[in-house]
Coordinates of C-alpha atoms and ligand atoms in Angstrom, one line a residue:
T4 CA 99.9 88.5 97.9
P5 CA 102.0 91.7 98.0
P6 CA 102.2 93.0 101.6
G7 CA 100.5 96.2 100.6
R8 CA 97.2 94.3 100.1
I9 CA 97.4 92.4 103.4
R10 CA 95.9 93.5 106.8
N11 CA 96.5 91.4 109.9
F12 CA 94.3 92.1 112.9
C13 CA 92.9 90.5 116.0
I14 CA 89.9 91.1 118.0
I15 CA 90.5 91.7 121.7
A16 CA 87.9 92.1 124.5
H17 CA 86.8 91.1 127.9
I18 CA 85.3 87.7 128.0
D19 CA 81.7 87.6 126.7
H20 CA 81.9 91.0 125.1
G21 CA 81.3 89.3 121.7
K22 CA 84.6 88.5 120.0
S23 CA 83.5 85.2 118.6
T24 CA 80.1 86.5 117.5
L25 CA 81.7 89.4 115.7
A26 CA 84.2 87.0 114.0
D27 CA 81.2 85.0 112.8
R28 CA 79.6 88.0 111.2
M29 CA 82.9 88.9 109.5
L30 CA 83.1 85.4 108.0
Q31 CA 79.6 85.9 106.7
E32 CA 80.1 89.5 105.4
T33 CA 83.2 88.6 103.5
G34 CA 81.5 85.5 102.0
V35 CA 84.1 83.1 103.5
V36 CA 81.4 81.1 105.1
E37 CA 78.1 80.6 103.2
Q38 CA 75.0 81.7 104.9
R39 CA 73.5 78.3 105.0
L40 CA 76.6 76.7 106.5
M41 CA 76.9 79.3 109.2
R42 CA 76.7 78.2 112.8
A43 CA 77.4 80.1 116.0
Q44 CA 81.0 80.3 117.2
Y45 CA 82.2 79.0 113.8
L46 CA 85.8 79.2 114.8
D47 CA 85.5 77.5 118.1
R48 CA 86.1 74.0 116.8
M49 CA 86.4 72.0 120.0
D50 CA 83.1 70.7 121.5
I51 CA 84.1 72.0 124.9
E52 CA 84.6 75.5 123.5
R53 CA 81.1 75.5 122.0
E54 CA 79.4 74.1 125.0
R55 CA 81.0 76.5 127.4
G56 CA 80.8 79.4 124.9
I57 CA 84.5 80.1 125.3
T58 CA 87.5 80.2 123.0
I59 CA 90.4 78.1 124.1
K60 CA 92.6 78.0 121.1
S61 CA 93.4 80.9 118.8
Q62 CA 92.2 80.7 115.2
A63 CA 93.3 82.5 112.1
V64 CA 91.2 83.0 109.1
R65 CA 91.9 84.6 105.7
M66 CA 89.1 86.8 104.3
P67 CA 88.9 88.7 101.0
W68 CA 87.5 92.2 101.3
A69 CA 86.9 94.5 98.4
V70 CA 87.4 98.3 98.7
G71 CA 86.8 100.1 95.5
D72 CA 88.5 98.0 92.8
R73 CA 91.1 96.5 95.1
T74 CA 90.6 93.2 96.8
L75 CA 92.5 93.0 100.1
I76 CA 93.3 90.0 102.2
L77 CA 92.3 90.4 105.8
N78 CA 93.8 87.9 108.3
M79 CA 91.7 87.7 111.4
I80 CA 93.0 86.1 114.5
D81 CA 90.4 85.2 117.2
T82 CA 92.1 84.9 120.6
P83 CA 91.2 83.1 123.8
G84 CA 90.1 85.6 126.4
H85 CA 90.9 83.9 129.7
V86 CA 93.9 84.7 131.9
D87 CA 95.1 81.1 131.9
F88 CA 95.9 81.6 128.2
T89 CA 97.4 85.1 128.3
Y90 CA 100.6 83.9 126.7
E91 CA 98.8 82.6 123.7
V92 CA 96.9 85.9 123.4
S93 CA 100.2 87.8 123.5
R94 CA 101.7 85.6 120.7
S95 CA 98.5 86.1 118.6
L96 CA 98.9 89.8 119.1
A97 CA 102.5 89.7 118.0
A98 CA 101.3 88.3 114.7
C99 CA 99.2 91.4 113.9
E100 CA 99.5 95.0 113.1
G101 CA 96.1 96.1 114.4
A102 CA 93.6 95.2 117.1
V103 CA 89.9 95.7 117.2
L104 CA 89.3 96.6 120.9
L105 CA 85.7 95.4 121.5
V106 CA 83.7 96.7 124.4
D107 CA 80.2 95.6 125.3
A108 CA 78.0 98.8 125.0
A109 CA 75.9 97.7 128.0
Q110 CA 78.9 96.8 130.2
G111 CA 81.7 99.2 129.5
I112 CA 85.4 98.6 130.2
E113 CA 86.3 95.5 132.2
A114 CA 89.5 94.2 133.7
Q115 CA 90.5 92.1 130.6
T116 CA 89.7 95.0 128.3
L117 CA 92.6 96.8 130.0
A118 CA 94.9 93.8 130.2
N119 CA 94.4 93.1 126.5
L120 CA 94.7 96.7 125.6
Y121 CA 98.1 96.9 127.4
L122 CA 99.3 93.7 125.6
A123 CA 98.3 95.3 122.3
M124 CA 100.1 98.5 123.1
E125 CA 103.2 96.6 124.1
N126 CA 103.1 95.0 120.6
D127 CA 102.7 98.5 119.0
L128 CA 99.4 97.6 117.4
T129 CA 97.0 100.2 115.9
I130 CA 94.0 100.1 118.2
I131 CA 90.5 100.4 116.7
P132 CA 88.0 101.1 119.5
V133 CA 84.6 99.5 118.9
L134 CA 81.4 99.3 120.9
N135 CA 79.5 96.1 120.4
K136 CA 76.0 94.9 121.1
I137 CA 74.4 98.3 120.3
D138 CA 71.2 96.4 119.5
L139 CA 70.7 95.8 123.2
P140 CA 68.0 98.0 124.8
S141 CA 70.3 98.4 127.8
A142 CA 73.2 99.7 125.6
Q143 CA 74.6 103.1 126.6
P144 CA 76.8 103.9 123.6
E145 CA 77.3 107.6 124.4
K146 CA 78.5 106.9 127.9
Y147 CA 80.8 104.1 127.1
A148 CA 82.2 105.7 123.9
E149 CA 83.4 108.5 126.2
E150 CA 84.9 106.0 128.6
L151 CA 86.7 104.1 125.9
A152 CA 87.9 107.3 124.2
G153 CA 89.2 108.5 127.5
L154 CA 91.1 105.3 128.0
I155 CA 92.9 105.3 124.7
G156 CA 93.1 109.0 124.2
C157 CA 90.9 109.6 121.1
D158 CA 87.7 111.5 120.2
P159 CA 84.5 109.7 121.3
A160 CA 83.3 110.2 117.7
E161 CA 86.1 107.9 116.5
V162 CA 84.6 105.0 118.5
L163 CA 82.8 102.7 116.0
R164 CA 79.4 101.1 117.0
V165 CA 78.5 97.6 115.8
S166 CA 76.3 94.7 116.6
G167 CA 77.9 91.3 116.1
K168 CA 74.4 89.9 116.4
T169 CA 72.6 91.8 113.7
G170 CA 75.6 92.7 111.6
E171 CA 75.0 96.4 111.9
G172 CA 78.2 98.4 111.4
V173 CA 80.3 95.3 110.5
P174 CA 81.0 96.3 106.8
E175 CA 82.0 99.8 107.9
L176 CA 84.3 98.2 110.5
L177 CA 86.0 96.1 107.8
D178 CA 86.6 99.2 105.7
H179 CA 88.1 100.9 108.8
I180 CA 90.5 98.0 109.3
V181 CA 91.7 98.4 105.7
D182 CA 92.1 102.2 106.2
L183 CA 93.7 102.2 109.6
V184 CA 95.7 99.1 110.1
P185 CA 99.1 99.4 108.5
P186 CA 100.1 96.7 106.0
P187 CA 102.9 94.3 107.2
V188 CA 106.5 95.2 106.4
G189 CA 109.3 92.7 106.1
D190 CA 112.3 91.8 104.1
A191 CA 111.3 89.5 101.2
G192 CA 114.9 88.7 100.3
A193 CA 116.0 87.8 103.8
P194 CA 116.2 84.3 105.2
A195 CA 112.8 83.1 106.2
R196 CA 111.5 83.9 109.7
A197 CA 107.9 82.9 110.7
M198 CA 106.5 83.1 114.2
I199 CA 104.4 80.3 115.6
F200 CA 101.4 81.6 117.4
D201 CA 99.5 78.4 117.7
S202 CA 99.9 74.7 117.3
V203 CA 97.2 72.1 117.4
Y204 CA 97.2 68.3 117.2
D205 CA 94.9 66.8 114.6
T206 CA 94.3 63.0 114.7
Y207 CA 94.6 62.6 110.9
R208 CA 97.2 65.2 110.0
G209 CA 99.4 65.4 113.1
V210 CA 100.4 68.8 114.3
V211 CA 99.0 71.8 112.4
T212 CA 101.1 74.9 113.2
Y213 CA 99.8 78.4 112.7
V214 CA 102.4 80.9 111.6
R215 CA 102.9 84.5 110.6
V216 CA 105.7 85.1 108.1
I217 CA 107.9 88.1 109.1
D218 CA 110.7 87.9 106.5
G219 CA 111.4 85.8 103.4
S220 CA 109.1 83.0 102.4
L221 CA 108.4 79.3 103.0
S222 CA 107.4 76.8 100.3
P223 CA 106.1 73.3 100.3
R224 CA 108.7 70.4 100.3
E225 CA 111.5 72.6 101.7
R226 CA 113.2 71.7 104.9
I227 CA 112.5 74.0 107.8
S228 CA 114.1 74.4 111.2
M229 CA 112.7 75.3 114.6
M230 CA 115.1 78.0 116.0
S231 CA 114.7 77.1 119.7
T232 CA 115.6 73.4 119.2
R233 CA 117.3 73.4 115.8
A234 CA 115.2 70.4 114.9
T235 CA 114.5 70.2 111.2
H236 CA 111.5 68.9 109.4
E237 CA 110.2 68.6 105.8
L238 CA 107.3 71.0 105.0
L239 CA 104.7 68.6 103.8
E240 CA 102.0 71.2 103.3
I241 CA 101.6 75.0 103.7
G242 CA 98.6 77.2 103.1
A243 CA 95.9 79.5 104.6
I244 CA 92.7 78.8 106.5
S245 CA 89.6 80.2 104.7
P246 CA 87.7 78.8 106.6
D247 CA 89.1 75.3 105.9
P248 CA 92.7 74.7 105.2
V249 CA 93.6 75.6 101.6
P250 CA 97.1 74.4 100.5
S251 CA 99.1 77.0 98.6
K252 CA 102.5 77.4 96.8
G253 CA 103.9 79.1 99.9
L254 CA 103.6 82.0 102.3
G255 CA 105.5 85.3 101.9
V256 CA 106.1 88.4 103.9
G257 CA 103.2 89.4 106.2
E258 CA 101.1 86.3 105.3
V259 CA 99.3 84.2 107.9
G260 CA 98.7 80.5 107.5
Y261 CA 99.4 77.0 108.6
L262 CA 102.0 74.4 108.0
I263 CA 102.2 70.7 108.5
T264 CA 105.5 68.8 108.9
G265 CA 104.2 65.4 110.1
V266 CA 105.4 65.9 113.7
K267 CA 103.1 64.2 116.2
D268 CA 103.5 66.3 119.3
V269 CA 102.8 70.1 119.8
R270 CA 106.0 70.4 121.9
Q271 CA 108.0 70.0 118.7
S272 CA 106.3 73.0 117.3
K273 CA 105.9 75.4 120.2
V274 CA 104.0 78.7 120.4
G275 CA 106.4 81.6 120.3
D276 CA 109.1 79.7 118.5
T277 CA 110.6 80.9 115.1
V278 CA 110.5 78.8 112.0
T279 CA 113.3 79.3 109.5
G280 CA 114.6 77.6 106.3
A281 CA 117.1 74.8 107.0
S282 CA 119.2 75.6 103.9
R283 CA 119.5 79.3 104.6
P284 CA 118.6 79.8 108.3
A285 CA 118.1 83.2 109.9
Q286 CA 120.7 84.3 112.4
K287 CA 118.3 85.7 115.0
A288 CA 115.1 84.3 116.3
L289 CA 112.0 86.6 116.6
G290 CA 111.6 87.6 120.2
G291 CA 109.1 86.2 122.6
Y292 CA 109.5 82.5 123.0
K293 CA 108.5 81.4 126.5
E294 CA 108.0 77.9 128.0
P295 CA 104.5 77.7 129.4
R296 CA 104.8 77.5 133.2
P297 CA 102.3 75.5 135.3
M298 CA 100.9 77.5 138.2
V299 CA 98.4 75.1 139.8
F300 CA 99.0 71.5 140.7
S301 CA 96.5 68.8 141.6
G302 CA 96.6 65.0 142.0
L303 CA 94.4 63.1 139.6
Y304 CA 93.4 59.6 140.5
P305 CA 91.1 57.1 138.8
M306 CA 88.1 56.2 140.9
D307 CA 88.7 52.6 139.8
G308 CA 92.3 51.8 140.4
S309 CA 92.4 49.4 137.4
D310 CA 91.9 52.5 135.1
Y311 CA 95.4 53.7 135.9
P312 CA 96.9 52.6 132.6
I313 CA 94.0 54.3 130.7
L314 CA 94.6 57.5 132.6
R315 CA 98.3 57.4 131.8
D316 CA 97.6 56.9 128.0
A317 CA 95.0 59.6 128.1
L318 CA 97.4 62.1 129.6
D319 CA 100.0 61.1 127.0
K320 CA 97.5 61.8 124.2
L321 CA 96.3 65.1 125.6
K322 CA 99.8 66.3 125.9
L323 CA 100.3 65.9 122.1
N324 CA 97.8 68.8 121.9
D325 CA 98.6 70.8 125.0
A326 CA 102.2 72.0 125.4
A327 CA 101.4 73.4 128.8
L328 CA 100.3 70.1 130.4
V329 CA 102.9 68.5 132.7
Y330 CA 102.5 65.4 134.9
E331 CA 104.4 62.8 136.8
P332 CA 103.3 59.6 138.5
E333 CA 102.4 59.9 142.1
T334 CA 101.1 57.5 144.7
S335 CA 98.8 58.2 147.6
A336 CA 98.2 55.9 150.5
A337 CA 94.6 56.9 150.4
L338 CA 93.9 57.2 146.7
G339 CA 96.3 54.7 145.2
F340 CA 98.2 55.3 141.9
G341 CA 97.7 58.5 140.0
F342 CA 99.4 61.6 138.7
R343 CA 100.5 65.0 139.9
V344 CA 99.4 67.3 137.1
G345 CA 100.5 70.9 136.6
F346 CA 98.1 73.4 135.0
L347 CA 98.2 77.1 133.8
G348 CA 95.3 77.9 136.1
M349 CA 91.9 76.6 137.3
L350 CA 90.2 76.9 133.9
H351 CA 92.9 74.8 132.4
L352 CA 92.5 72.3 135.1
E353 CA 88.8 72.1 134.6
I354 CA 89.2 71.7 130.9
V355 CA 91.8 68.9 131.1
R356 CA 89.8 67.1 133.7
E357 CA 86.6 67.4 131.6
R358 CA 88.4 66.1 128.5
L359 CA 89.9 63.2 130.4
E360 CA 86.5 62.2 131.7
R361 CA 84.6 62.8 128.4
E362 CA 87.0 61.7 125.7
F363 CA 88.5 58.8 127.6
D364 CA 85.6 57.8 129.7
L365 CA 87.4 58.1 133.0
D366 CA 86.0 58.8 136.5
L367 CA 88.5 60.8 138.4
I368 CA 89.2 62.1 141.9
S369 CA 91.2 65.3 142.0
T370 CA 93.0 66.5 145.2
L371 CA 92.7 70.1 146.4
P372 CA 94.7 72.2 144.0
N373 CA 97.8 74.0 145.3
V374 CA 100.5 76.3 144.0
E375 CA 104.2 75.6 143.9
Y376 CA 106.3 76.5 147.0
D377 CA 110.0 76.9 147.4
V378 CA 111.0 75.6 150.9
V379 CA 114.4 76.5 152.1
L380 CA 115.7 74.2 154.8
E381 CA 117.9 75.5 157.6
D382 CA 121.0 74.1 155.9
G383 CA 120.2 76.2 152.8
T384 CA 118.9 73.4 150.5
H385 CA 115.9 74.3 148.4
V386 CA 112.9 71.9 148.1
D387 CA 110.4 72.5 145.3
V388 CA 107.0 71.5 146.7
T389 CA 104.1 70.9 144.3
N390 CA 102.4 68.4 146.5
P391 CA 101.8 69.1 150.2
S392 CA 102.8 65.6 151.2
E393 CA 106.3 66.4 149.9
F394 CA 106.6 69.2 152.4
P395 CA 109.9 68.5 154.3
G396 CA 109.4 67.3 157.8
G397 CA 112.5 68.8 159.6
K398 CA 113.3 72.4 160.5
V399 CA 112.3 74.8 157.8
G400 CA 114.2 78.1 157.3
S401 CA 111.8 80.0 155.0
I402 CA 109.0 79.4 152.4
T403 CA 108.2 81.5 149.4
E404 CA 105.0 81.4 147.4
P405 CA 104.1 82.9 144.0
V406 CA 102.3 86.2 143.9
V407 CA 100.3 88.0 141.2
R408 CA 99.6 91.6 140.3
A409 CA 95.8 91.8 140.2
T410 CA 93.6 94.4 138.7
V411 CA 90.0 94.8 139.8
L412 CA 87.5 97.0 138.0
A413 CA 84.2 97.9 139.6
P414 CA 81.7 100.6 140.3
S415 CA 83.1 102.8 143.0
E416 CA 80.4 102.0 145.5
F417 CA 82.1 98.6 146.0
I418 CA 85.5 99.9 147.0
G419 CA 85.0 99.1 150.6
A420 CA 83.8 95.5 150.0
I421 CA 86.7 94.8 147.6
M422 CA 89.3 96.2 150.1
E423 CA 87.8 94.0 152.8
L424 CA 88.0 90.9 150.6
C425 CA 91.5 91.5 149.4
Q426 CA 92.7 92.2 152.9
S427 CA 91.3 88.9 154.1
R428 CA 93.3 87.2 151.2
R429 CA 96.5 88.8 152.3
G430 CA 96.4 91.4 149.5
V431 CA 98.4 94.6 149.4
L432 CA 96.9 97.6 147.7
R433 CA 99.3 99.0 145.1
G434 CA 97.2 101.8 143.6
M435 CA 93.7 103.0 142.6
D436 CA 92.5 105.1 139.7
Y437 CA 89.1 106.4 138.6
L438 CA 88.3 105.6 135.0
S439 CA 85.2 107.7 135.3
P440 CA 83.4 109.2 138.4
E441 CA 81.6 106.0 139.1
R442 CA 84.2 103.4 137.9
V443 CA 87.4 102.5 139.7
E444 CA 90.4 100.4 138.9
M445 CA 92.2 98.9 142.0
R446 CA 95.6 97.2 141.8
Y447 CA 96.7 94.6 144.3
T448 CA 99.5 92.3 145.0
L449 CA 98.0 89.0 146.1
P450 CA 99.3 85.5 146.8
L451 CA 98.4 83.3 143.9
A452 CA 97.2 80.6 146.3
E453 CA 94.6 83.1 147.7
I454 CA 93.3 84.2 144.3
V455 CA 93.3 81.1 142.1
F456 CA 90.6 79.0 143.6
D457 CA 87.5 80.9 144.7
F458 CA 88.5 84.5 144.8
F459 CA 86.6 85.4 141.6
D460 CA 83.4 83.9 142.9
A461 CA 83.8 85.8 146.2
L462 CA 84.5 89.0 144.3
K463 CA 81.4 88.5 142.2
S464 CA 79.2 87.9 145.1
K465 CA 80.5 90.9 147.1
T466 CA 79.9 93.2 144.1
R467 CA 76.6 91.8 142.8
G468 CA 78.5 90.6 139.7
Y469 CA 79.8 94.0 138.7
A470 CA 83.5 93.6 139.4
S471 CA 85.9 92.1 136.9
L472 CA 89.3 90.7 137.6
D473 CA 92.6 90.2 135.7
Y474 CA 96.0 89.1 137.1
E475 CA 99.4 88.2 136.0
P476 CA 102.4 86.5 137.7
D477 CA 104.6 88.8 139.7
G478 CA 107.3 86.8 141.2
D479 CA 107.5 85.3 144.7
Q480 CA 107.3 86.4 148.3
E481 CA 108.3 84.9 151.6
A482 CA 105.3 83.9 153.7
D483 CA 104.5 82.3 157.1
L484 CA 103.1 79.0 155.7
V485 CA 102.5 75.7 157.4
K486 CA 101.5 72.2 156.4
V487 CA 98.3 71.0 158.1
D488 CA 97.8 67.2 158.2
I489 CA 94.6 65.4 158.7
L490 CA 94.8 62.2 160.8
L491 CA 92.3 59.4 161.1
Q492 CA 93.0 57.3 164.2
G493 CA 96.6 58.7 164.2
D494 CA 97.3 57.9 160.5
T495 CA 97.9 60.9 158.2
V496 CA 95.6 60.9 155.2
D497 CA 98.0 62.2 152.6
A498 CA 95.2 63.4 150.2
F499 CA 94.0 65.9 152.7
S500 CA 97.3 67.6 153.7
A501 CA 97.4 71.3 152.7
I502 CA 99.8 74.1 152.8
V503 CA 98.1 77.2 154.3
H504 CA 99.0 80.5 155.9
R505 CA 99.5 80.1 159.7
D506 CA 96.5 82.3 160.4
K507 CA 94.3 80.1 158.4
A508 CA 95.6 76.7 159.6
Y509 CA 93.1 76.4 162.5
A510 CA 90.1 77.2 160.2
Y511 CA 91.2 74.6 157.7
G512 CA 91.8 72.0 160.4
V513 CA 88.4 72.5 162.0
Q514 CA 86.6 72.5 158.6
M515 CA 88.2 69.3 157.4
A516 CA 87.7 67.5 160.8
T517 CA 84.0 68.5 160.9
K518 CA 83.5 67.5 157.3
L519 CA 85.1 64.1 157.8
K520 CA 83.2 63.4 161.0
E521 CA 80.0 63.8 159.0
L522 CA 81.2 61.9 155.9
I523 CA 82.8 58.8 157.4
P524 CA 80.4 56.2 158.7
R525 CA 80.8 54.9 162.2
Q526 CA 83.1 52.0 162.6
Q527 CA 83.3 49.1 165.1
F528 CA 85.6 51.3 167.2
E529 CA 86.0 54.9 168.1
V530 CA 87.9 57.0 165.4
P531 CA 89.5 60.3 166.3
V532 CA 89.8 62.8 163.5
Q533 CA 92.6 65.3 164.1
A534 CA 94.2 68.2 162.3
A535 CA 97.8 68.8 163.1
I536 CA 100.8 71.0 162.3
G537 CA 103.8 68.7 162.7
S538 CA 103.1 66.9 166.0
R539 CA 100.9 69.6 167.4
V540 CA 97.2 68.8 167.2
I541 CA 95.1 71.9 166.4
A542 CA 91.6 70.4 166.0
R543 CA 89.9 67.2 166.9
E544 CA 86.5 65.5 166.3
T545 CA 85.5 61.9 167.2
I546 CA 83.5 59.4 165.1
R547 CA 81.7 57.3 167.7
A548 CA 81.7 53.5 167.6
I549 CA 78.8 51.3 166.6
R550 CA 78.3 47.6 166.4
K551 CA 77.0 47.0 163.0
D552 CA 76.0 43.4 162.6
V553 CA 73.8 43.2 159.5
L554 CA 73.3 39.5 159.8
A555 CA 71.7 39.9 163.2
K556 CA 68.8 41.6 161.5
C557 CA 67.8 38.5 159.6
Y558 CA 68.3 36.0 162.3
G559 CA 66.3 33.0 161.5
G560 CA 65.4 34.4 158.1
D561 CA 65.8 32.5 154.8
I562 CA 69.3 31.9 153.4
S563 CA 68.9 33.7 150.1
R564 CA 68.1 37.0 151.8
K565 CA 71.2 36.5 154.0
R566 CA 73.3 35.9 150.9
K567 CA 71.9 39.0 149.2
L568 CA 72.9 41.1 152.2
L569 CA 76.4 39.7 152.3
E570 CA 76.8 40.5 148.7
K571 CA 75.6 44.0 149.1
Q572 CA 78.1 44.5 151.9
K573 CA 80.9 43.2 149.6
E574 CA 79.9 45.6 146.8
G575 CA 80.1 48.5 149.3
K576 CA 83.5 47.3 150.5
K577 CA 84.9 47.6 147.0
R578 CA 84.3 51.3 147.1
M579 CA 85.9 51.5 150.5
K580 CA 89.5 52.7 151.0
M581 CA 91.4 51.6 154.0
V582 CA 93.2 54.3 156.0
G583 CA 95.1 52.4 158.6
S584 CA 92.3 50.3 160.0
V585 CA 89.5 52.8 159.2
E586 CA 87.2 52.1 156.2
V587 CA 86.5 55.3 154.3
P588 CA 83.9 55.3 151.5
Q589 CA 85.2 56.7 148.3
E590 CA 82.3 59.2 148.3
A591 CA 83.7 60.6 151.5
F592 CA 87.0 61.4 149.8
I593 CA 85.2 63.0 146.9
A594 CA 82.9 65.1 149.1
A595 CA 85.7 66.2 151.4
L596 CA 87.9 67.2 148.4
S597 CA 85.2 69.2 146.7
Q598 CA 85.7 72.9 147.3
D599 CA 82.4 74.1 148.8
Ligands
LIG626 P1 83.4 86.2 123.5 O1 83.6 85.6 124.8 O2 84.0 87.6 123.5 O3 83.9 85.4 122.3 O4 81.9 86.5 123.3 P2 80.8 85.7 122.4 O5 80.9 86.1 121.0 O6 80.8 84.3 122.8 O7 79.5 86.4 123.0 C1 79.0 86.4 124.3 C2 77.5 86.5 124.4 O8 77.1 87.8 123.9 C3 76.8 85.5 123.6 O9 75.7 85.1 124.3 C4 76.4 86.2 122.3 O10 75.2 85.7 121.7 C5 76.2 87.6 122.9 N1 76.4 88.7 121.9 C6 77.6 88.8 121.2 N2 77.5 89.9 120.3 C7 76.2 90.4 120.5 C8 75.5 91.6 120.0 O11 76.0 92.3 119.1 N3 74.3 91.8 120.5 C9 73.7 91.0 121.4 N4 72.5 91.3 121.8 N5 74.3 89.9 121.9 C10 75.6 89.6 121.5
LIG627 MG1 84.9 83.6 122.1

């Protein structure tokens, strides 16, 4: 296809504003998916995406669209909306010339609307502002057209109105895309350069890599090279998705499609990397390749210790499909053998955990998530701490923690509540703007550790659900942090150690000591539960002793009943973990590590 007849665009929006639904309607309008085969969230192929109603992986589909007597090729890229996957969104955007900026006509602009708009502007995309869900009785298209027009600096009349649900306005939107989005430009005669914007592992075909060709062309059977590693592979298959993979004779300037080389691991075909021809390689890679960086760490342990090899194999398998997943073996005195796993964020953690449990039939315990700390000892050596139990024992010079730049959007009546919340999370206000008289944008610098776990829930509950949040990494800062240990009868329970701000150490200690006192059954002896910073105890509870002699209950009773009781006791023992001489039921660990 000549570039003049190609339009590459993506749909960007705040989560739930209707990207996937609009994408579905476009597939239908263009006849790519037949009416009778249509199902909701057509492009969200993973079960977990469909169940949660979210998009995790980007998708690219080629759709024919006739305008007058010309048939154009529209390549639509559906992107994941969540902050954990921002890097993938930004690569998808770099593969396009235009972006449909979708805003829910009953909600207005939200934090990720802004974040995605800024990403699109950084990539010099033509922005097409669109209000969605105009079929809703609560839609306020006039009001929000004005808000959106004000944001991007256009006339409110230029804001299109559609309903992804009913299909109203969708053909007009497709016509607009043809008119407004510039066709791709590139040098057809130059050495091939194609950008990888997604890479997925398929059990049958190995890694399927999604690319956008910038210069030159790629054809089947030629040898290609990955510019970041110089590794070469044979191109076994190349083609476009429409909506299933259709092999072709190659991809040229501006075209979007997939390629298969037979590699078995997505890390050999990384998002952001540049593909070139091995026989006539390009000199310069396309900009933008970035190693995904784990931000949140947690220990994952099988409930049943004998499942450890299954967990190890399961992680190895998931990694084939998830370049961002990192892990290394770890042992815990309390939980046994497991792994310390690094994640992009909490959603990524939840997804990985759910996939491990579902696809590999594992029951897992995860420790309290933490961020990565850089601890500088007094002699100047740096220690990278991703697990609180690795926190160095001796004199510590300084500790730095990652921080984020956060944007909160909310009705202005909630300014006070938001300030209070951010202050309690060690936030520093960086600026505030009114998007309209009743809608405000607040920018904060916050420690990642304070925002990543329950901040969003707290924000939602303080603003009756009206606030939205977006954040991006913004370097590190020094902070007054300490490690709090939890001790049972003088023995540290490694799984409960946490790195917290000094002002919050006492609260954490008291909370854990109280929880454990309730969760751990009485033993034959008294058990002190303590929280300590180094050797200084900051909180203490006591589990009182009992004499539990089950057999005494059936004194003189018949022998079979006695045996039954003994067996029951043995069963219970199996699910007990020993911490020093204290028996702790596994449920107590799970309950104490759960975050509520
Ligand atoms: P995404 O997160 O941006 O991909 O949003 P989805 O496409 O998953 O849509 C989120 C929710 O909004 C779903 O419950 C959709 O059914 C609903 N929705 C999407 N578009 C429309 C629309 O035009 N009208 C109405 N009434 N609901 C819509
Ligand atoms: Mg979606």
